[in-house]
Short mmCIF file of C-alpha atoms and ligand atoms in Angstrom, two decimals:
data_model
loop_
_atom_site.label_atom_id
_atom_site.label_comp_id
_atom_site.label_asym_id
_atom_site.label_seq_id
_atom_site.Cartn_x
_atom_site.Cartn_y
_atom_site.Cartn_z
CA MET Z 1317 170.05 96.57 -4.79
CA SER Z 1318 172.58 97.87 -7.31
CA PRO Z 1319 175.27 100.10 -5.78
CA GLU Z 1320 175.46 103.81 -6.46
CA PRO Z 1321 178.45 105.02 -8.52
CA MET Z 1322 181.64 104.78 -6.45
CA VAL Z 1323 182.88 107.94 -4.71
CA ASP Z 1324 186.39 108.69 -3.47
CA VAL Z 1325 185.20 109.64 -0.01
CA LEU Z 1326 182.05 108.74 1.87
CA VAL Z 1327 181.37 110.66 5.08
CA ILE Z 1328 179.01 109.29 7.73
CA GLY Z 1329 177.38 112.20 9.56
CA ALA Z 1330 177.12 115.91 8.72
CA GLY Z 1331 178.24 117.42 12.07
CA PRO Z 1332 181.41 119.55 12.34
CA ALA Z 1333 183.80 116.61 11.78
CA GLY Z 1334 181.86 115.42 8.72
CA ALA Z 1335 181.47 118.89 7.21
CA MET Z 1336 185.17 119.61 7.72
CA ALA Z 1337 186.21 116.28 6.17
CA ALA Z 1338 183.86 116.86 3.23
CA ALA Z 1339 185.10 120.40 2.54
CA LEU Z 1340 188.78 119.52 2.86
CA SER Z 1341 188.35 116.47 0.61
CA ARG Z 1342 186.64 118.60 -2.03
CA ARG Z 1343 189.46 121.13 -1.82
CA ARG Z 1344 191.78 118.27 -2.79
CA GLY Z 1345 189.61 117.40 -5.78
CA LEU Z 1346 188.09 114.23 -4.35
CA SER Z 1347 184.47 113.23 -5.00
CA VAL Z 1348 182.53 113.29 -1.73
CA ARG Z 1349 179.16 112.00 -0.53
CA VAL Z 1350 177.91 112.82 2.97
CA LEU Z 1351 175.13 110.67 4.44
CA GLU Z 1352 173.29 112.16 7.41
CA LYS Z 1353 170.64 110.43 9.47
CA THR Z 1354 168.62 113.54 10.34
CA GLN Z 1355 167.31 116.52 8.41
CA PHE Z 1356 169.31 119.70 9.09
CA PRO Z 1357 168.98 122.04 10.90
CA ARG Z 1358 168.94 119.74 13.91
CA PHE Z 1359 169.76 120.33 17.58
CA SER Z 1360 173.16 119.38 18.97
CA ILE Z 1361 174.80 120.09 22.30
CA GLY Z 1362 178.29 121.64 22.41
CA GLU Z 1363 177.88 125.35 21.91
CA SER Z 1364 181.05 127.05 23.10
CA MET Z 1365 183.82 127.14 20.49
CA LEU Z 1366 187.57 127.59 21.05
CA PRO Z 1367 189.82 129.93 19.04
CA GLN Z 1368 191.78 126.98 17.63
CA SER Z 1369 188.62 125.90 15.82
CA LEU Z 1370 188.60 129.17 13.84
CA VAL Z 1371 192.08 128.42 12.51
CA LEU Z 1372 190.80 125.05 11.31
CA LEU Z 1373 187.57 126.41 9.81
CA GLU Z 1374 189.66 128.90 7.87
CA GLN Z 1375 191.65 126.04 6.32
CA ALA Z 1376 188.39 124.59 5.03
CA GLY Z 1377 187.13 127.90 3.62
CA MET Z 1378 184.28 127.98 6.14
CA LEU Z 1379 185.27 130.77 8.49
CA GLU Z 1380 183.76 133.68 6.59
CA ALA Z 1381 180.32 132.07 6.60
CA VAL Z 1382 180.58 131.49 10.36
CA GLU Z 1383 181.68 135.10 10.93
CA ARG Z 1384 178.73 136.41 8.90
CA ALA Z 1385 176.20 134.52 11.03
CA GLY Z 1386 176.25 136.95 13.96
CA PHE Z 1387 177.10 134.44 16.66
CA GLN Z 1388 178.05 135.61 20.16
CA TYR Z 1389 181.70 136.73 20.32
CA LYS Z 1390 183.80 134.87 22.88
CA ASP Z 1391 187.17 136.01 24.25
CA GLY Z 1392 187.75 133.72 27.20
CA ALA Z 1393 186.43 131.62 30.03
CA GLN Z 1394 185.44 132.67 33.53
CA ILE Z 1395 185.90 130.00 36.19
CA VAL Z 1396 184.04 130.54 39.44
CA ARG Z 1397 183.98 128.78 42.77
CA GLY Z 1398 182.12 130.48 45.62
CA GLU Z 1399 183.64 133.94 45.98
CA ARG Z 1400 186.68 133.05 43.87
CA LYS Z 1401 186.62 134.01 40.24
CA VAL Z 1402 189.29 133.87 37.54
CA ASP Z 1403 189.07 135.08 33.95
CA PHE Z 1404 191.16 133.24 31.36
CA GLU Z 1405 191.66 135.72 28.54
CA PHE Z 1406 192.43 134.07 25.22
CA SER Z 1407 194.42 137.18 24.22
CA MET Z 1408 197.02 136.14 26.81
CA LYS Z 1409 197.85 132.93 24.94
CA THR Z 1410 201.49 132.22 24.08
CA CYS Z 1411 201.14 130.97 20.51
CA ALA Z 1412 199.99 132.26 17.12
CA GLY Z 1413 196.34 131.97 16.07
CA TYR Z 1414 193.03 133.67 16.69
CA PRO Z 1415 192.42 135.02 20.22
CA HIS Z 1416 188.64 134.76 20.01
CA ALA Z 1417 185.88 132.33 19.11
CA TYR Z 1418 182.06 132.22 19.11
CA GLN Z 1419 179.26 130.69 21.15
CA VAL Z 1420 176.83 129.14 18.75
CA THR Z 1421 173.47 127.50 18.53
CA ARG Z 1422 174.65 124.28 16.97
CA ALA Z 1423 171.57 123.81 14.80
CA ASP Z 1424 172.65 126.98 12.95
CA PHE Z 1425 176.40 126.47 13.16
CA ASP Z 1426 176.37 122.88 11.91
CA HIS Z 1427 173.98 123.80 9.10
CA ILE Z 1428 176.33 126.58 7.98
CA LEU Z 1429 179.31 124.22 7.93
CA ILE Z 1430 177.64 121.48 5.92
CA ASN Z 1431 176.16 124.05 3.51
CA GLU Z 1432 179.69 125.35 2.99
CA ALA Z 1433 180.91 121.82 2.25
CA GLN Z 1434 178.03 121.45 -0.21
CA ARG Z 1435 178.91 124.77 -1.82
CA GLN Z 1436 182.41 123.39 -2.35
CA GLY Z 1437 180.97 120.44 -4.23
CA ALA Z 1438 180.18 117.76 -1.65
CA GLU Z 1439 177.00 115.77 -2.27
CA VAL Z 1440 174.94 115.76 0.93
CA ARG Z 1441 172.01 113.40 1.48
CA TYR Z 1442 169.86 113.87 4.55
CA ARG Z 1443 167.65 111.25 6.16
CA GLU Z 1444 170.02 108.48 5.18
CA GLU Z 1445 170.96 106.35 8.17
CA ILE Z 1446 173.96 104.06 7.89
CA THR Z 1447 172.97 100.57 8.94
CA ALA Z 1448 175.82 98.34 7.71
CA VAL Z 1449 179.40 98.58 6.45
CA ASP Z 1450 181.92 96.22 4.92
CA VAL Z 1451 185.45 97.56 4.93
CA ASP Z 1452 187.22 94.26 4.23
CA GLY Z 1453 187.26 94.38 0.41
CA ASP Z 1454 189.29 96.53 -1.98
CA SER Z 1455 186.80 99.34 -1.49
CA ALA Z 1456 184.29 100.04 1.27
CA LEU Z 1457 180.61 99.10 1.00
CA VAL Z 1458 178.17 101.12 3.08
CA VAL Z 1459 174.42 100.58 3.35
CA SER Z 1460 172.09 103.47 4.16
CA ARG Z 1461 168.35 103.41 4.87
CA ASP Z 1462 166.15 106.38 3.97
CA ALA Z 1463 163.07 107.66 5.79
CA GLN Z 1464 160.81 105.33 3.73
CA GLY Z 1465 162.88 102.28 4.70
CA HIS Z 1466 164.61 101.91 1.31
CA ASP Z 1467 168.19 100.67 1.43
CA THR Z 1468 170.98 101.98 -0.81
CA VAL Z 1469 174.43 100.47 -1.21
CA HIS Z 1470 177.29 102.95 -1.58
CA ARG Z 1471 180.81 102.14 -2.70
CA ALA Z 1472 183.68 104.35 -1.59
CA ARG Z 1473 187.43 104.27 -1.79
CA PHE Z 1474 187.62 105.72 1.71
CA VAL Z 1475 185.15 106.23 4.58
CA PHE Z 1476 185.26 108.89 7.29
CA ASP Z 1477 183.08 107.97 10.23
CA ALA Z 1478 181.93 111.33 11.62
CA SER Z 1479 178.77 109.93 13.21
CA GLY Z 1480 179.43 111.48 16.63
CA PHE Z 1481 177.70 109.70 19.50
CA GLY Z 1482 176.15 107.41 16.84
CA ARG Z 1483 179.64 105.79 16.77
CA ILE Z 1484 178.77 103.72 13.73
CA LEU Z 1485 182.07 102.05 12.87
CA PRO Z 1486 183.15 101.52 16.49
CA ARG Z 1487 179.88 99.66 17.05
CA LEU Z 1488 179.73 97.76 13.78
CA LEU Z 1489 183.43 96.82 13.85
CA GLN Z 1490 183.64 96.25 17.63
CA LEU Z 1491 186.24 98.96 18.16
CA ASP Z 1492 184.65 100.35 21.34
CA ARG Z 1493 186.67 100.29 24.54
CA PRO Z 1494 185.73 101.67 27.95
CA ALA Z 1495 186.48 105.36 28.50
CA ASP Z 1496 188.90 106.48 31.23
CA PHE Z 1497 186.19 108.52 32.98
CA PRO Z 1498 183.31 107.67 35.32
CA VAL Z 1499 179.81 107.83 33.82
CA ARG Z 1500 178.83 111.48 33.88
CA ALA Z 1501 175.67 113.10 32.66
CA SER Z 1502 174.36 116.56 31.94
CA LEU Z 1503 171.07 118.43 32.29
CA PHE Z 1504 170.63 121.51 30.13
CA MET Z 1505 168.23 124.08 28.76
CA HIS Z 1506 168.12 127.13 26.48
CA VAL Z 1507 166.73 130.29 28.09
CA GLU Z 1508 166.03 133.93 27.45
CA ASP Z 1509 168.47 134.91 30.15
CA HIS Z 1510 167.49 138.52 31.08
CA ILE Z 1511 170.78 138.81 32.97
CA VAL Z 1512 171.39 142.32 34.27
CA ASP Z 1513 174.26 141.65 36.68
CA ALA Z 1514 177.14 144.04 36.07
CA ASP Z 1515 179.73 141.33 36.75
CA PHE Z 1516 178.41 139.07 33.99
CA ASP Z 1517 180.64 139.11 30.89
CA ARG Z 1518 178.69 137.98 27.81
CA ASN Z 1519 181.96 137.46 25.95
CA LYS Z 1520 182.93 134.52 28.14
CA ILE Z 1521 181.66 131.09 28.96
CA ARG Z 1522 181.05 130.97 32.71
CA VAL Z 1523 182.00 127.69 34.36
CA ALA Z 1524 180.98 127.52 38.01
CA VAL Z 1525 181.92 124.82 40.49
CA HIS Z 1526 179.27 123.62 42.94
CA PRO Z 1527 179.96 125.28 46.32
CA GLU Z 1528 180.23 121.93 48.14
CA HIS Z 1529 181.12 119.34 45.50
CA GLU Z 1530 184.13 120.19 43.36
CA ASP Z 1531 183.20 117.53 40.77
CA ILE Z 1532 179.83 119.14 39.97
CA TRP Z 1533 180.00 122.11 37.62
CA TYR Z 1534 177.70 124.39 35.65
CA TRP Z 1535 177.96 126.13 32.32
CA LEU Z 1536 176.40 129.42 31.36
CA ILE Z 1537 176.98 130.04 27.66
CA PRO Z 1538 175.59 133.36 26.45
CA PHE Z 1539 174.32 133.46 22.86
CA SER Z 1540 173.57 136.55 20.83
CA GLY Z 1541 170.03 137.91 21.07
CA GLY Z 1542 169.73 137.71 24.87
CA ARG Z 1543 169.58 133.93 24.98
CA ALA Z 1544 171.85 131.49 26.77
CA SER Z 1545 172.53 127.82 27.25
CA ILE Z 1546 172.68 126.63 30.84
CA GLY Z 1547 173.69 123.20 32.05
CA VAL Z 1548 175.08 121.12 34.87
CA VAL Z 1549 177.46 118.15 34.73
CA ALA Z 1550 177.95 115.53 37.44
CA GLU Z 1551 178.30 111.81 37.86
CA ASP Z 1552 175.13 110.19 36.61
CA HIS Z 1553 174.03 108.81 39.98
CA VAL Z 1554 174.30 112.30 41.50
CA LEU Z 1555 171.93 113.81 38.94
CA GLN Z 1556 169.55 110.87 39.19
CA ALA Z 1557 169.30 111.29 42.97
CA TYR Z 1558 167.47 114.63 42.59
CA PRO Z 1559 163.68 114.22 42.58
CA GLY Z 1560 161.35 115.23 39.76
CA ASP Z 1561 161.59 115.48 36.00
CA VAL Z 1562 164.61 116.81 34.10
CA SER Z 1563 163.52 120.46 34.44
CA ALA Z 1564 162.94 120.11 38.18
CA ARG Z 1565 166.33 118.49 38.71
CA LEU Z 1566 168.10 121.20 36.69
CA ALA Z 1567 166.26 123.95 38.60
CA ALA Z 1568 167.20 122.39 41.95
CA LEU Z 1569 170.86 122.21 40.98
CA VAL Z 1570 170.91 125.76 39.61
CA ALA Z 1571 169.47 126.96 42.93
CA GLU Z 1572 172.48 125.44 44.73
CA GLU Z 1573 175.05 127.66 42.97
CA PRO Z 1574 174.59 131.21 44.26
CA GLY Z 1575 175.89 132.94 41.11
CA MET Z 1576 173.72 130.91 38.72
CA LYS Z 1577 170.73 131.38 40.99
CA ARG Z 1578 171.21 135.14 41.15
CA MET Z 1579 171.96 135.72 37.48
CA LEU Z 1580 169.19 133.49 36.18
CA ARG Z 1581 166.50 134.80 38.52
CA ASN Z 1582 164.56 136.34 35.58
CA ALA Z 1583 165.37 133.67 32.99
CA ARG Z 1584 162.56 132.22 30.84
CA PRO Z 1585 162.87 128.71 29.44
CA LEU Z 1586 162.90 128.42 25.66
CA TRP Z 1587 162.05 124.72 25.69
CA PRO Z 1588 159.05 123.00 27.30
CA GLU Z 1589 161.43 120.60 29.13
CA ALA Z 1590 165.11 120.62 30.03
CA ARG Z 1591 167.11 117.89 28.30
CA GLU Z 1592 169.49 115.24 29.54
CA ILE Z 1593 172.45 113.42 28.05
CA ARG Z 1594 174.08 110.54 29.89
CA GLY Z 1595 177.22 108.45 29.61
CA TYR Z 1596 178.85 110.23 26.69
CA ALA Z 1597 182.55 109.53 27.38
CA ALA Z 1598 183.88 107.09 24.79
CA ALA Z 1599 187.10 105.60 23.48
CA VAL Z 1600 188.16 103.15 20.78
CA SER Z 1601 190.84 100.50 20.30
CA SER Z 1602 191.87 102.02 16.97
CA LEU Z 1603 191.10 105.29 15.18
CA HIS Z 1604 191.72 103.89 11.70
CA GLY Z 1605 191.56 100.85 9.43
CA ARG Z 1606 192.42 99.96 5.86
CA HIS Z 1607 189.76 102.19 4.24
CA PHE Z 1608 188.50 104.26 7.11
CA ALA Z 1609 189.29 106.77 9.83
CA LEU Z 1610 187.21 107.76 12.85
CA LEU Z 1611 186.72 111.49 13.30
CA GLY Z 1612 185.45 113.61 16.18
CA ASN Z 1613 183.18 111.95 18.68
CA ALA Z 1614 183.01 108.77 16.62
CA GLY Z 1615 186.51 108.22 18.03
CA GLU Z 1616 187.20 109.71 21.45
CA PHE Z 1617 185.03 111.90 23.65
CA LEU Z 1618 186.36 112.99 27.00
CA ASP Z 1619 184.21 115.48 28.85
CA PRO Z 1620 182.68 118.85 28.04
CA VAL Z 1621 184.33 120.93 30.78
CA PHE Z 1622 186.89 122.62 28.52
CA SER Z 1623 184.65 122.89 25.41
CA SER Z 1624 187.17 120.88 23.42
CA GLY Z 1625 184.78 118.61 21.46
CA VAL Z 1626 184.26 120.57 18.24
CA THR Z 1627 187.92 121.62 18.12
CA ILE Z 1628 189.03 117.98 18.35
CA ALA Z 1629 186.41 117.03 15.74
CA LEU Z 1630 187.73 119.63 13.28
CA LYS Z 1631 191.35 118.80 14.04
CA SER Z 1632 190.77 115.09 13.42
CA ALA Z 1633 189.41 115.86 9.95
CA ALA Z 1634 192.25 118.29 9.21
CA LEU Z 1635 194.79 115.58 10.05
CA ALA Z 1636 193.00 112.72 8.28
CA VAL Z 1637 192.00 114.19 4.93
CA PRO Z 1638 195.52 114.81 3.55
CA LEU Z 1639 196.45 111.23 4.53
CA ALA Z 1640 193.37 109.73 2.85
CA HIS Z 1641 194.20 111.78 -0.24
CA ARG Z 1642 197.76 110.43 -0.29
CA GLN Z 1643 196.49 106.89 0.16
CA LEU Z 1644 194.03 107.31 -2.71
CA GLN Z 1645 196.95 108.43 -4.87
CA GLY Z 1646 198.67 105.12 -4.15
CA GLU Z 1647 201.00 106.10 -1.33
CA THR Z 1648 201.41 104.01 1.79
CA VAL Z 1649 200.28 105.89 4.88
CA ASP Z 1650 201.24 105.06 8.46
CA TRP Z 1651 197.89 106.03 10.02
CA GLN Z 1652 199.07 105.36 13.55
CA ALA Z 1653 202.14 107.60 13.30
CA GLU Z 1654 200.64 110.26 11.05
CA PHE Z 1655 197.03 110.44 12.30
CA ALA Z 1656 196.34 108.74 15.63
CA GLU Z 1657 199.47 109.87 17.47
CA PRO Z 1658 199.38 113.53 16.37
CA LEU Z 1659 195.64 113.70 17.14
CA MET Z 1660 196.12 112.10 20.55
CA LEU Z 1661 198.69 114.74 21.50
CA GLY Z 1662 195.86 117.26 21.83
CA VAL Z 1663 193.35 114.72 23.14
CA ASP Z 1664 195.85 113.72 25.86
CA THR Z 1665 196.40 117.38 26.69
CA PHE Z 1666 192.69 117.84 27.35
CA LYS Z 1667 192.52 114.48 29.10
CA GLY Z 1668 195.13 115.68 31.62
CA TYR Z 1669 193.16 118.91 32.17
CA VAL Z 1670 189.87 117.05 32.60
CA GLN Z 1671 191.37 114.51 35.04
CA THR Z 1672 193.09 117.14 37.17
CA TRP Z 1673 189.96 119.33 37.08
CA TYR Z 1674 187.90 116.59 38.70
CA GLU Z 1675 190.74 115.62 41.08
CA GLY Z 1676 190.94 119.24 42.23
CA ALA Z 1677 194.58 119.91 41.23
CA LEU Z 1678 193.70 122.10 38.25
CA GLN Z 1679 191.17 124.05 40.28
CA THR Z 1680 193.92 124.65 42.88
CA ILE Z 1681 196.15 126.10 40.14
CA MET Z 1682 193.37 128.13 38.57
CA PHE Z 1683 192.29 129.78 41.82
CA SER Z 1684 195.77 130.20 43.35
CA ASP Z 1685 197.07 133.74 43.97
CA ARG Z 1686 200.59 132.31 43.78
CA ARG Z 1687 200.23 130.86 40.28
CA PRO Z 1688 203.16 132.21 38.18
CA PRO Z 1689 202.02 134.66 35.44
CA ARG Z 1690 203.69 132.49 32.78
CA VAL Z 1691 201.59 129.50 33.86
CA TYR Z 1692 198.45 131.62 33.48
CA GLU Z 1693 199.44 132.41 29.86
CA LEU Z 1694 200.23 128.78 29.07
CA LEU Z 1695 196.87 127.71 30.51
CA CYS Z 1696 195.13 130.42 28.46
CA SER Z 1697 196.69 128.86 25.34
CA VAL Z 1698 195.36 125.39 26.10
CA LEU Z 1699 191.95 126.72 27.15
CA ALA Z 1700 191.87 128.50 23.77
CA GLY Z 1701 192.27 125.06 22.18
CA TYR Z 1702 195.94 125.32 21.20
CA ALA Z 1703 196.47 121.88 22.67
CA TRP Z 1704 198.81 120.68 19.90
CA ASP Z 1705 201.42 123.42 20.47
CA THR Z 1706 204.50 121.46 21.50
CA ASP Z 1707 206.26 124.66 22.63
CA ASN Z 1708 203.81 124.73 25.53
CA PRO Z 1709 205.05 122.59 28.44
CA TYR Z 1710 201.43 122.10 29.56
CA VAL Z 1711 200.62 120.29 26.29
CA GLY Z 1712 200.74 116.51 25.82
CA ARG Z 1713 200.70 114.31 28.89
CA SER Z 1714 199.85 117.32 30.98
CA GLY Z 1715 198.39 115.61 34.04
CA ARG Z 1716 201.64 114.89 35.89
CA ARG Z 1717 202.94 118.43 35.42
CA LEU Z 1718 199.65 119.98 36.57
CA ARG Z 1719 199.52 117.73 39.65
CA ALA Z 1720 203.12 118.65 40.58
CA LEU Z 1721 202.40 122.36 40.21
CA ALA Z 1722 199.26 122.10 42.32
CA GLN Z 1723 201.22 120.32 45.05
CA THR Z 1724 203.84 123.09 45.08
CA LEU Z 1725 201.19 125.81 45.25
CA ARG Z 1726 199.41 124.03 48.10
CA LYS Z 1727 202.67 123.82 50.10
CA GLU Z 1728 203.71 127.47 49.61
C1 LIG Y 330 176.99 118.02 27.73
C2 LIG Y 330 177.94 118.31 26.60
C3 LIG Y 330 178.39 119.61 26.41
C4 LIG Y 330 179.30 119.89 25.37
N1 LIG Y 330 179.79 121.16 25.24
C5 LIG Y 330 180.68 121.44 24.25
C6 LIG Y 330 181.16 122.75 24.04
O1 LIG Y 330 180.81 123.70 24.74
N2 LIG Y 330 182.05 122.96 23.03
C7 LIG Y 330 182.47 121.94 22.22
O2 LIG Y 330 183.29 122.17 21.32
N3 LIG Y 330 182.01 120.69 22.39
C8 LIG Y 330 181.13 120.41 23.37
N4 LIG Y 330 180.63 119.15 23.50
C9 LIG Y 330 181.08 118.12 22.56
C10 LIG Y 330 180.42 118.27 21.21
O3 LIG Y 330 179.03 118.11 21.36
C11 LIG Y 330 180.94 117.21 20.26
O4 LIG Y 330 182.30 116.98 20.50
C12 LIG Y 330 180.80 117.58 18.79
O5 LIG Y 330 179.45 117.76 18.47
C13 LIG Y 330 181.40 116.47 17.93
O6 LIG Y 330 181.18 116.71 16.58
P1 LIG Y 330 181.07 115.49 15.58
O7 LIG Y 330 181.03 116.09 14.22
O8 LIG Y 330 182.11 114.47 15.89
O9 LIG Y 330 179.68 114.78 15.92
P2 LIG Y 330 178.18 115.37 15.90
O10 LIG Y 330 178.19 116.82 15.97
O11 LIG Y 330 177.45 114.60 16.94
O12 LIG Y 330 177.63 114.94 14.47
C14 LIG Y 330 177.40 113.59 14.15
C15 LIG Y 330 176.34 113.50 13.07
O13 LIG Y 330 176.23 112.13 12.65
C16 LIG Y 330 174.88 111.82 12.44
N5 LIG Y 330 174.70 110.37 12.56
C17 LIG Y 330 174.69 109.62 13.70
N6 LIG Y 330 174.44 108.32 13.39
C18 LIG Y 330 174.31 108.26 12.04
C19 LIG Y 330 174.04 107.21 11.13
N7 LIG Y 330 173.83 105.95 11.53
N8 LIG Y 330 173.96 107.49 9.82
C20 LIG Y 330 174.14 108.76 9.35
N9 LIG Y 330 174.38 109.80 10.18
C21 LIG Y 330 174.48 109.56 11.50
C22 LIG Y 330 174.16 112.59 13.54
O14 LIG Y 330 172.80 112.79 13.22
C23 LIG Y 330 174.95 113.89 13.57
O15 LIG Y 330 174.40 114.89 12.75
C24 LIG Y 330 179.73 118.85 24.52
C25 LIG Y 330 179.25 117.56 24.70
C26 LIG Y 330 178.38 117.28 25.72
C27 LIG Y 330 177.91 115.87 25.91
#
């Protein structure tokens, strides 16, 4: 096996993190090869975008293509529990940046992004699965296997692992560490929704809390064309305790939330079977090494409740590419101080929101009539994905502040 000609940047995985890293690297004049295990378009979960992601896509020259695609416009999130309902309007955010986003079928969205990276000069090879890496030498060696079982050795000056839940480098380099969250799972389905309810706002993701269990929640993500994504998230053992196949379990859970049950009464499934994903939370001991950085889900994944995954994936690439470029030009880069810590500011923000959501404190704040208007605006900013805005006091290690506020509101 003789190696392919060396590239500056090799990207593992063609999802949002990989496409973003590829496009930004090309914009800096670096040679880029993307190796993707599947053939695009391919299904992926994670369909509700945040406004912050548009700012990032614009930096990579990809926003226009996304805007042309006709995806469902999104201007906020509606959070529902029983009779209580609160709309978080992104337009109420406190910082600069877009006040809207889109809800996307990821097969289409991800294909658009990687095509845009290709248009900017990235070489993209599908059906190439990374099976081995060696990052100990002066350059990185990466082995990929094609659909016929042929192996190719690639040499690269820098590797971005954007393999998502494939988590290639964390596995191969033993960087995995247990996540801070219990093992949760999700059941989901695409439907023709046929929703006629006047109180349903297609421009928002609807997140509904189970009427009896505040740690079980549902998403209803409208797409354009009268379709929607529906799903439920709970601890794995809770979902497994429902009888029947995946579709039967999802249907039983949907029937337990009155709003979902009512709105989806005429819905028609678009898939023969609902789908399930289990145990997705992940963390790593380090997000970088001598010739590599971990992007998106290949690094951390928290929880889907605030739709933060793609935004974090894009942000990780936006932070890492300029540093890799500097390193390739011979500069010394402090990856911990310049990549991991700035990235974790936003990740920790969402972590605090996710933890206090499941503990109940954030739900107390969200549904409280006594919540100060300024707090509503600051929450709108974070829910819009502006989780790196250090002018927002609810950014960073947000958990303690949210818990304290919830306690005050409960006492009043
Ligand atoms: C239930 C659930 C709901 C979610 N909802 C949302 C949401 O509403 N909004 C949101 O922003 N996020 C959501 N997410 C998170 C979102 O799915 C991810 O954060 C996002 O897809 C991460 O992008 P990525 O580019 O890091 O990885 P991915 O999009 O997973 O892309 C990784 C790519 O790497 C490829 N790959 C894997 N292994 C290899 C290999 N060995 N060789 C070559 N290629 C490989 C894969 O085929 C894939 O194409 C949700 C997640 C879950 C579990």
